[in-house]
Amino acid sequence: MTDDRGNSVSSVGPAGAARVTGWKEIPQAGDMVLQAESEAQAKSVVNHRVEKRKNKSQLASISSMNDKRRETHARENIERAEEKAHARAVREYYQGIRSSYPDPLEKKDGSEEGVGNPEANKPALLLPIIVKGDVSGTVEAVEAALGRLPNKKIKPVVLNTGVGPVSESDVAIASSSEQCVIIAFNVKADKKTQNVAKRQKVQIMSSRIIYKLLEDVEQLMLDRLPSVFVDDLQGEAVVQQIFDITMKGNKTASIAGSRVTSGLLTKSAKTSVLRNDKVLYTGEISSFKNVKSDIFEASKGQEFGIAFDGFEDLRQGDVIQSFRQKELPKKLE
């Protein structure tokens, strides 16, 4: 340690200046220098201050995280309250208490669902549910799980909840709502209540496993969805020649002599006639024969005569298509 003239000194008083060399770590401008009786004491003091500074930094970080957590919690409470109010309004609408469906909730990004269409948020179908459980926590968990199911096509709506076994009053509430189902989670319904439910045609779903319950509810939702059918091409034929035959009462009818080129044609199926890829007729077959015998189907390579209800403009080369209705698999969204 040297003074401002370069002379070695052993101590420096207040406001004195000195140059200190031999640092293990170079201090920064503004750092506080403390003198201790020994190196061990100095290390102990330094370690204590470093730990104190680290704790202070951690406390500040924790405080910031807690502030953010409180803000998030408050926002979620507000959103949850809005969702509950909206669900209650939906139940009231379904029960006939409200005359109109409630306005949709605003999206979290500030935009609004169904702008210009107040019922754009309304699903096509509702599945009314009453939830009964052994304890309030179980009931809340089941209700929350139901709220997370896909609900664009059909939406589960909890009309009422309660703790304890299914009662006759639960069945009465369910019977007042069309196709309402009662979920009994970890609880039962006595024989009398079951008989009342059977007479009122109220379904009671009993379960002790949450995932199995949700699978059953999803299947029930699928069962409630309307079936969707599409026309599936099952066969084609080509008209080879037109024959005019005399029917009863000296009436003349045109019969198209045809051959099946692919698949299968059936008399009961929906049938179309195409010419140059343009559909001329779609309807039912009035006459379907092989030679003089009535037939109900014709397979690839088989020849037959055919006529249609209300359509006789058949020409050589026309294509006859036979369709069967195919049910599309139902799915939740």
Tab-separated table of C-alpha atoms in Angstrom:
chain	number	residue	atom	x	y	z
A	1	MET	CA	0.000	0.000	0.000
A	2	THR	CA	1.552	3.343	-1.088
A	3	ASP	CA	0.557	6.960	-0.746
A	4	ASP	CA	0.219	9.544	-3.510
A	5	ARG	CA	4.013	10.022	-3.601
A	6	GLY	CA	4.760	6.307	-3.985
A	7	ASN	CA	5.944	5.823	-0.412
A	8	SER	CA	4.956	2.653	1.407
A	9	VAL	CA	2.466	3.227	4.208
A	10	SER	CA	0.950	0.913	6.790
A	11	SER	CA	-2.269	2.841	7.378
A	12	VAL	CA	-4.429	5.505	5.805
A	13	GLY	CA	-6.662	7.887	7.757
A	14	PRO	CA	-10.024	9.463	6.856
A	15	ALA	CA	-10.031	11.243	3.464
A	16	GLY	CA	-6.575	9.810	2.762
A	17	ALA	CA	-5.638	8.355	-0.621
A	18	ALA	CA	-3.616	5.202	-1.195
A	19	ARG	CA	-2.842	2.669	-3.907
A	20	VAL	CA	-3.516	-0.928	-2.880
A	21	THR	CA	-2.050	-3.838	-4.810
A	22	GLY	CA	-2.235	-7.607	-4.415
A	23	TRP	CA	-6.020	-8.082	-4.724
A	24	LYS	CA	-7.206	-11.605	-5.524
A	25	GLU	CA	-10.202	-10.037	-7.264
A	26	ILE	CA	-10.211	-6.482	-8.620
A	27	PRO	CA	-12.927	-4.422	-6.851
A	28	GLN	CA	-15.247	-2.107	-8.752
A	29	ALA	CA	-15.462	1.657	-8.253
A	30	GLY	CA	-17.786	2.370	-5.338
A	31	ASP	CA	-17.208	-0.952	-3.604
A	32	MET	CA	-16.804	-0.775	0.196
A	33	VAL	CA	-13.494	-2.009	1.643
A	34	LEU	CA	-13.539	-3.453	5.151
A	35	GLN	CA	-10.566	-4.366	7.309
A	36	ALA	CA	-10.615	-7.448	9.505
A	37	GLU	CA	-8.252	-8.873	12.070
A	38	SER	CA	-7.682	-12.018	10.025
A	39	GLU	CA	-8.321	-13.416	6.543
A	40	ALA	CA	-10.727	-15.977	7.986
A	41	GLN	CA	-12.806	-13.239	9.598
A	42	ALA	CA	-12.728	-11.216	6.373
A	43	LYS	CA	-13.947	-14.241	4.358
A	44	SER	CA	-16.719	-14.872	6.860
A	45	VAL	CA	-17.931	-11.279	6.663
A	46	VAL	CA	-17.738	-11.250	2.848
A	47	ASN	CA	-19.602	-14.553	2.535
A	48	HIS	CA	-22.281	-13.281	4.907
A	49	ARG	CA	-22.754	-10.109	2.856
A	50	VAL	CA	-22.800	-12.020	-0.446
A	51	GLU	CA	-25.439	-14.381	0.950
A	52	LYS	CA	-27.443	-11.440	2.262
A	53	ARG	CA	-27.351	-9.734	-1.129
A	54	LYS	CA	-28.375	-12.998	-2.848
A	55	ASN	CA	-31.284	-13.441	-0.437
A	56	LYS	CA	-32.391	-9.872	-1.043
A	57	SER	CA	-32.342	-10.463	-4.800
A	58	GLN	CA	-34.315	-13.684	-4.404
A	59	LEU	CA	-36.854	-11.974	-2.165
A	60	ALA	CA	-37.330	-9.256	-4.773
A	61	SER	CA	-37.797	-11.918	-7.467
A	62	ILE	CA	-40.249	-13.857	-5.302
A	63	SER	CA	-42.161	-10.676	-4.530
A	64	SER	CA	-42.418	-9.908	-8.240
A	65	MET	CA	-43.614	-13.446	-8.955
A	66	ASN	CA	-46.190	-13.207	-6.173
A	67	ASP	CA	-47.474	-9.919	-7.580
A	68	LYS	CA	-47.885	-11.505	-11.004
A	69	ARG	CA	-49.516	-14.562	-9.450
A	70	ARG	CA	-51.986	-12.371	-7.560
A	71	GLU	CA	-52.817	-10.477	-10.754
A	72	THR	CA	-53.340	-13.736	-12.643
A	73	HIS	CA	-55.432	-15.173	-9.812
A	74	ALA	CA	-57.597	-12.057	-9.671
A	75	ARG	CA	-58.095	-12.111	-13.444
A	76	GLU	CA	-58.961	-15.823	-13.370
A	77	ASN	CA	-61.463	-15.221	-10.557
A	78	ILE	CA	-63.161	-12.541	-12.647
A	79	GLU	CA	-63.230	-14.787	-15.726
A	80	ARG	CA	-64.499	-17.721	-13.655
A	81	ALA	CA	-67.252	-15.576	-12.186
A	82	GLU	CA	-68.252	-14.429	-15.673
A	83	GLU	CA	-68.274	-18.023	-16.935
A	84	LYS	CA	-70.428	-19.160	-13.990
A	85	ALA	CA	-72.844	-16.283	-14.559
A	86	HIS	CA	-73.032	-17.166	-18.248
A	87	ALA	CA	-73.565	-20.866	-17.463
A	88	ARG	CA	-76.312	-19.936	-14.999
A	89	ALA	CA	-77.977	-17.798	-17.669
A	90	VAL	CA	-77.739	-20.728	-20.114
A	91	ARG	CA	-79.413	-23.012	-17.571
A	92	GLU	CA	-82.163	-20.439	-17.013
A	93	TYR	CA	-82.690	-20.188	-20.769
A	94	TYR	CA	-82.905	-23.970	-21.044
A	95	GLN	CA	-85.304	-24.161	-18.083
A	96	GLY	CA	-87.527	-21.521	-19.639
A	97	ILE	CA	-86.743	-18.824	-17.058
A	98	ARG	CA	-85.059	-16.600	-19.667
A	99	SER	CA	-86.731	-15.820	-22.959
A	100	SER	CA	-83.496	-15.389	-24.939
A	101	TYR	CA	-80.105	-17.035	-25.061
A	102	PRO	CA	-77.470	-14.991	-23.144
A	103	ASP	CA	-74.977	-12.869	-25.048
A	104	PRO	CA	-71.677	-14.662	-25.717
A	105	LEU	CA	-68.680	-14.040	-23.495
A	106	GLU	CA	-65.897	-11.875	-24.844
A	107	LYS	CA	-62.788	-13.706	-25.926
A	108	LYS	CA	-59.643	-13.247	-23.822
A	109	ASP	CA	-57.965	-11.283	-26.611
A	110	GLY	CA	-60.691	-8.653	-26.384
A	111	SER	CA	-62.553	-9.704	-29.511
A	112	GLU	CA	-66.113	-10.920	-29.234
A	113	GLU	CA	-67.540	-14.174	-30.429
A	114	GLY	CA	-70.492	-14.024	-32.723
A	115	VAL	CA	-70.255	-10.311	-33.567
A	116	GLY	CA	-73.407	-9.468	-35.512
A	117	ASN	CA	-74.999	-12.777	-34.455
A	118	PRO	CA	-75.955	-12.966	-30.754
A	119	GLU	CA	-76.542	-16.740	-30.937
A	120	ALA	CA	-73.320	-17.637	-32.780
A	121	ASN	CA	-71.945	-18.927	-29.478
A	122	LYS	CA	-74.958	-21.191	-28.936
A	123	PRO	CA	-74.324	-24.877	-29.712
A	124	ALA	CA	-76.773	-26.802	-31.854
A	125	LEU	CA	-77.664	-29.131	-28.968
A	126	LEU	CA	-77.533	-29.092	-25.171
A	127	LEU	CA	-77.111	-32.024	-22.816
A	128	PRO	CA	-78.673	-31.085	-19.445
A	129	ILE	CA	-77.006	-32.779	-16.458
A	130	ILE	CA	-77.546	-32.995	-12.694
A	131	VAL	CA	-74.416	-33.898	-10.722
A	132	LYS	CA	-74.573	-35.687	-7.354
A	133	GLY	CA	-71.468	-36.746	-5.402
A	134	ASP	CA	-70.262	-37.952	-2.037
A	135	VAL	CA	-68.503	-34.674	-1.098
A	136	SER	CA	-68.526	-31.119	-2.450
A	137	GLY	CA	-64.971	-31.462	-3.767
A	138	THR	CA	-65.972	-34.433	-5.874
A	139	VAL	CA	-68.989	-32.598	-7.282
A	140	GLU	CA	-66.831	-29.580	-8.194
A	141	ALA	CA	-64.232	-31.829	-9.858
A	142	VAL	CA	-66.888	-33.600	-11.948
A	143	GLU	CA	-68.481	-30.295	-12.946
A	144	ALA	CA	-65.080	-28.883	-13.955
A	145	ALA	CA	-64.258	-32.023	-15.978
A	146	LEU	CA	-67.588	-31.792	-17.824
A	147	GLY	CA	-66.791	-28.181	-18.709
A	148	ARG	CA	-63.604	-29.294	-20.465
A	149	LEU	CA	-65.360	-31.704	-22.845
A	150	PRO	CA	-65.622	-30.740	-26.560
A	151	ASN	CA	-68.793	-28.674	-26.874
A	152	LYS	CA	-69.085	-27.108	-30.329
A	153	LYS	CA	-71.761	-29.540	-31.546
A	154	ILE	CA	-73.373	-30.466	-28.236
A	155	LYS	CA	-72.704	-28.869	-24.869
A	156	PRO	CA	-73.112	-30.393	-21.402
A	157	VAL	CA	-75.034	-27.951	-19.182
A	158	VAL	CA	-75.078	-28.601	-15.428
A	159	LEU	CA	-78.559	-27.663	-14.229
A	160	ASN	CA	-78.069	-28.546	-10.583
A	161	THR	CA	-75.528	-30.093	-8.189
A	162	GLY	CA	-75.683	-31.591	-4.731
A	163	VAL	CA	-73.986	-33.789	-2.135
A	164	GLY	CA	-75.540	-37.095	-1.153
A	165	PRO	CA	-77.484	-39.907	-2.832
A	166	VAL	CA	-79.779	-39.279	-5.772
A	167	SER	CA	-83.219	-38.281	-4.474
A	168	GLU	CA	-86.698	-38.157	-5.916
A	169	SER	CA	-86.444	-34.365	-6.066
A	170	ASP	CA	-83.389	-34.757	-8.337
A	171	VAL	CA	-85.450	-37.001	-10.606
A	172	ALA	CA	-88.273	-34.428	-10.584
A	173	ILE	CA	-85.873	-31.662	-11.660
A	174	ALA	CA	-84.402	-33.898	-14.369
A	175	SER	CA	-87.820	-34.880	-15.701
A	176	SER	CA	-88.722	-31.204	-16.132
A	177	SER	CA	-85.836	-30.784	-18.591
A	178	GLU	CA	-85.874	-32.656	-21.863
A	179	GLN	CA	-83.460	-35.632	-21.926
A	180	CYS	CA	-81.718	-34.581	-18.703
A	181	VAL	CA	-79.341	-37.149	-17.209
A	182	ILE	CA	-78.314	-37.535	-13.561
A	183	ILE	CA	-74.666	-38.308	-12.753
A	184	ALA	CA	-74.219	-40.197	-9.470
A	185	PHE	CA	-70.499	-40.149	-8.635
A	186	ASN	CA	-69.598	-42.299	-5.628
A	187	VAL	CA	-73.247	-42.216	-4.528
A	188	LYS	CA	-76.300	-44.369	-5.222
A	189	ALA	CA	-80.040	-44.057	-5.668
A	190	ASP	CA	-82.297	-46.201	-3.531
A	191	LYS	CA	-84.757	-48.646	-5.098
A	192	LYS	CA	-87.700	-46.279	-4.807
A	193	THR	CA	-85.819	-43.435	-6.512
A	194	GLN	CA	-84.666	-45.796	-9.266
A	195	ASN	CA	-88.271	-46.849	-9.906
A	196	VAL	CA	-89.368	-43.206	-10.078
A	197	ALA	CA	-86.539	-42.456	-12.505
A	198	LYS	CA	-87.554	-45.422	-14.654
A	199	ARG	CA	-91.178	-44.256	-14.790
A	200	GLN	CA	-90.089	-40.707	-15.618
A	201	LYS	CA	-87.596	-42.037	-18.213
A	202	VAL	CA	-84.706	-40.261	-16.488
A	203	GLN	CA	-81.289	-41.851	-16.958
A	204	ILE	CA	-79.026	-42.192	-13.891
A	205	MET	CA	-75.326	-42.665	-14.709
A	206	SER	CA	-73.425	-44.171	-11.763
A	207	SER	CA	-69.629	-44.171	-11.663
A	208	ARG	CA	-66.661	-44.239	-9.311
A	209	ILE	CA	-63.918	-43.528	-11.864
A	210	ILE	CA	-63.745	-40.043	-13.374
A	211	TYR	CA	-62.211	-40.995	-16.732
A	212	LYS	CA	-64.752	-43.780	-17.215
A	213	LEU	CA	-67.538	-41.330	-16.384
A	214	LEU	CA	-66.250	-38.850	-18.965
A	215	GLU	CA	-66.071	-41.618	-21.585
A	216	ASP	CA	-69.702	-42.508	-20.850
A	217	VAL	CA	-70.776	-38.851	-21.074
A	218	GLU	CA	-68.910	-38.393	-24.369
A	219	GLN	CA	-70.647	-41.499	-25.764
A	220	LEU	CA	-73.992	-40.117	-24.601
A	221	MET	CA	-73.191	-36.823	-26.347
A	222	LEU	CA	-72.353	-38.723	-29.546
A	223	ASP	CA	-75.612	-40.680	-29.293
A	224	ARG	CA	-77.543	-37.410	-29.019
A	225	LEU	CA	-75.964	-36.008	-32.208
A	226	PRO	CA	-78.083	-36.422	-35.359
A	227	SER	CA	-76.912	-38.966	-37.911
A	228	VAL	CA	-75.299	-37.605	-41.075
A	229	PHE	CA	-75.549	-39.625	-44.282
A	230	VAL	CA	-73.785	-39.229	-47.606
A	231	ASP	CA	-74.405	-40.893	-50.966
A	232	ASP	CA	-71.821	-43.605	-51.596
A	233	LEU	CA	-71.499	-44.843	-55.198
A	234	GLN	CA	-72.031	-48.615	-55.240
A	235	GLY	CA	-72.248	-49.332	-58.956
A	236	GLU	CA	-72.467	-48.061	-62.551
A	237	ALA	CA	-74.074	-49.293	-65.737
A	238	VAL	CA	-74.192	-48.095	-69.354
A	239	VAL	CA	-77.336	-47.961	-71.502
A	240	GLN	CA	-76.753	-50.078	-74.607
A	241	GLN	CA	-80.132	-49.961	-76.359
A	242	ILE	CA	-83.620	-48.472	-75.884
A	243	PHE	CA	-86.658	-50.707	-76.254
A	244	ASP	CA	-90.296	-49.580	-76.464
A	245	ILE	CA	-92.641	-52.100	-74.920
A	246	THR	CA	-96.425	-52.192	-74.645
A	247	MET	CA	-97.783	-52.113	-71.120
A	248	LYS	CA	-101.254	-52.796	-69.777
A	249	GLY	CA	-103.912	-50.574	-71.345
A	250	ASN	CA	-101.899	-50.346	-74.604
A	251	LYS	CA	-99.527	-47.851	-72.998
A	252	THR	CA	-95.988	-47.689	-74.340
A	253	ALA	CA	-92.965	-47.440	-72.074
A	254	SER	CA	-89.257	-47.065	-72.806
A	255	ILE	CA	-86.962	-49.673	-71.302
A	256	ALA	CA	-83.204	-49.152	-71.296
A	257	GLY	CA	-81.281	-52.331	-72.013
A	258	SER	CA	-78.103	-51.872	-69.970
A	259	ARG	CA	-74.994	-53.636	-68.673
A	260	VAL	CA	-73.336	-53.203	-65.274
A	261	THR	CA	-69.772	-51.949	-65.771
A	262	SER	CA	-68.701	-51.794	-62.121
A	263	GLY	CA	-70.001	-52.607	-58.676
A	264	LEU	CA	-73.623	-53.439	-57.985
A	265	LEU	CA	-76.995	-51.889	-58.891
A	266	THR	CA	-79.968	-52.476	-56.581
A	267	LYS	CA	-83.610	-51.639	-57.211
A	268	SER	CA	-84.171	-50.051	-53.811
A	269	ALA	CA	-81.151	-47.722	-54.078
A	270	LYS	CA	-81.147	-44.074	-55.057
A	271	THR	CA	-80.324	-43.937	-58.781
A	272	SER	CA	-79.085	-41.207	-61.126
A	273	VAL	CA	-78.881	-40.947	-64.921
A	274	LEU	CA	-75.948	-39.000	-66.395
A	275	ARG	CA	-75.270	-37.820	-69.929
A	276	ASN	CA	-71.919	-36.205	-70.721
A	277	ASP	CA	-71.226	-36.030	-66.947
A	278	LYS	CA	-74.420	-34.022	-66.386
A	279	VAL	CA	-77.081	-35.415	-64.059
A	280	LEU	CA	-80.433	-35.639	-65.878
A	281	TYR	CA	-82.443	-37.576	-63.314
A	282	THR	CA	-82.241	-38.732	-59.700
A	283	GLY	CA	-84.960	-40.910	-58.275
A	284	GLU	CA	-86.338	-44.417	-58.002
A	285	ILE	CA	-86.377	-47.393	-60.315
A	286	SER	CA	-89.891	-48.399	-61.462
A	287	SER	CA	-88.941	-51.534	-63.404
A	288	PHE	CA	-85.842	-53.719	-63.048
A	289	LYS	CA	-85.782	-56.962	-65.076
A	290	ASN	CA	-83.478	-59.611	-66.429
A	291	VAL	CA	-85.160	-60.983	-69.567
A	292	LYS	CA	-88.750	-61.211	-68.209
A	293	SER	CA	-87.997	-61.816	-64.540
A	294	ASP	CA	-88.058	-59.084	-61.919
A	295	ILE	CA	-84.711	-58.733	-60.185
A	296	PHE	CA	-83.598	-56.781	-57.141
A	297	GLU	CA	-79.918	-56.371	-58.005
A	298	ALA	CA	-77.441	-56.723	-60.852
A	299	SER	CA	-73.686	-57.216	-60.535
A	300	LYS	CA	-70.754	-56.420	-62.826
A	301	GLY	CA	-71.180	-57.804	-66.362
A	302	GLN	CA	-74.881	-58.577	-65.940
A	303	GLU	CA	-77.422	-57.242	-68.455
A	304	PHE	CA	-80.851	-55.961	-67.465
A	305	GLY	CA	-83.737	-53.744	-68.522
A	306	ILE	CA	-84.555	-50.678	-66.456
A	307	ALA	CA	-87.158	-47.909	-66.322
A	308	PHE	CA	-87.635	-44.950	-63.970
A	309	ASP	CA	-90.548	-43.142	-62.365
A	310	GLY	CA	-91.343	-39.992	-64.383
A	311	PHE	CA	-88.279	-40.129	-66.632
A	312	GLU	CA	-88.115	-41.669	-70.105
A	313	ASP	CA	-85.532	-39.539	-71.910
A	314	LEU	CA	-82.967	-42.331	-71.952
A	315	ARG	CA	-80.416	-42.654	-74.742
A	316	GLN	CA	-77.716	-45.099	-75.719
A	317	GLY	CA	-74.496	-44.317	-73.835
A	318	ASP	CA	-76.197	-42.800	-70.803
A	319	VAL	CA	-74.586	-43.762	-67.492
A	320	ILE	CA	-76.715	-45.127	-64.667
A	321	GLN	CA	-75.317	-44.768	-61.146
A	322	SER	CA	-76.598	-46.540	-58.044
A	323	PHE	CA	-75.983	-45.063	-54.578
A	324	ARG	CA	-76.359	-46.361	-51.062
A	325	GLN	CA	-76.563	-44.080	-48.082
A	326	LYS	CA	-73.504	-44.261	-45.859
A	327	GLU	CA	-73.615	-42.958	-42.290
A	328	LEU	CA	-70.603	-40.836	-41.387
A	329	PRO	CA	-68.966	-41.578	-38.034
A	330	LYS	CA	-69.986	-39.103	-35.361
A	331	LYS	CA	-67.344	-37.084	-33.560
A	332	LEU	CA	-67.220	-34.313	-30.998
A	333	GLU	CA	-65.483	-31.008	-31.615
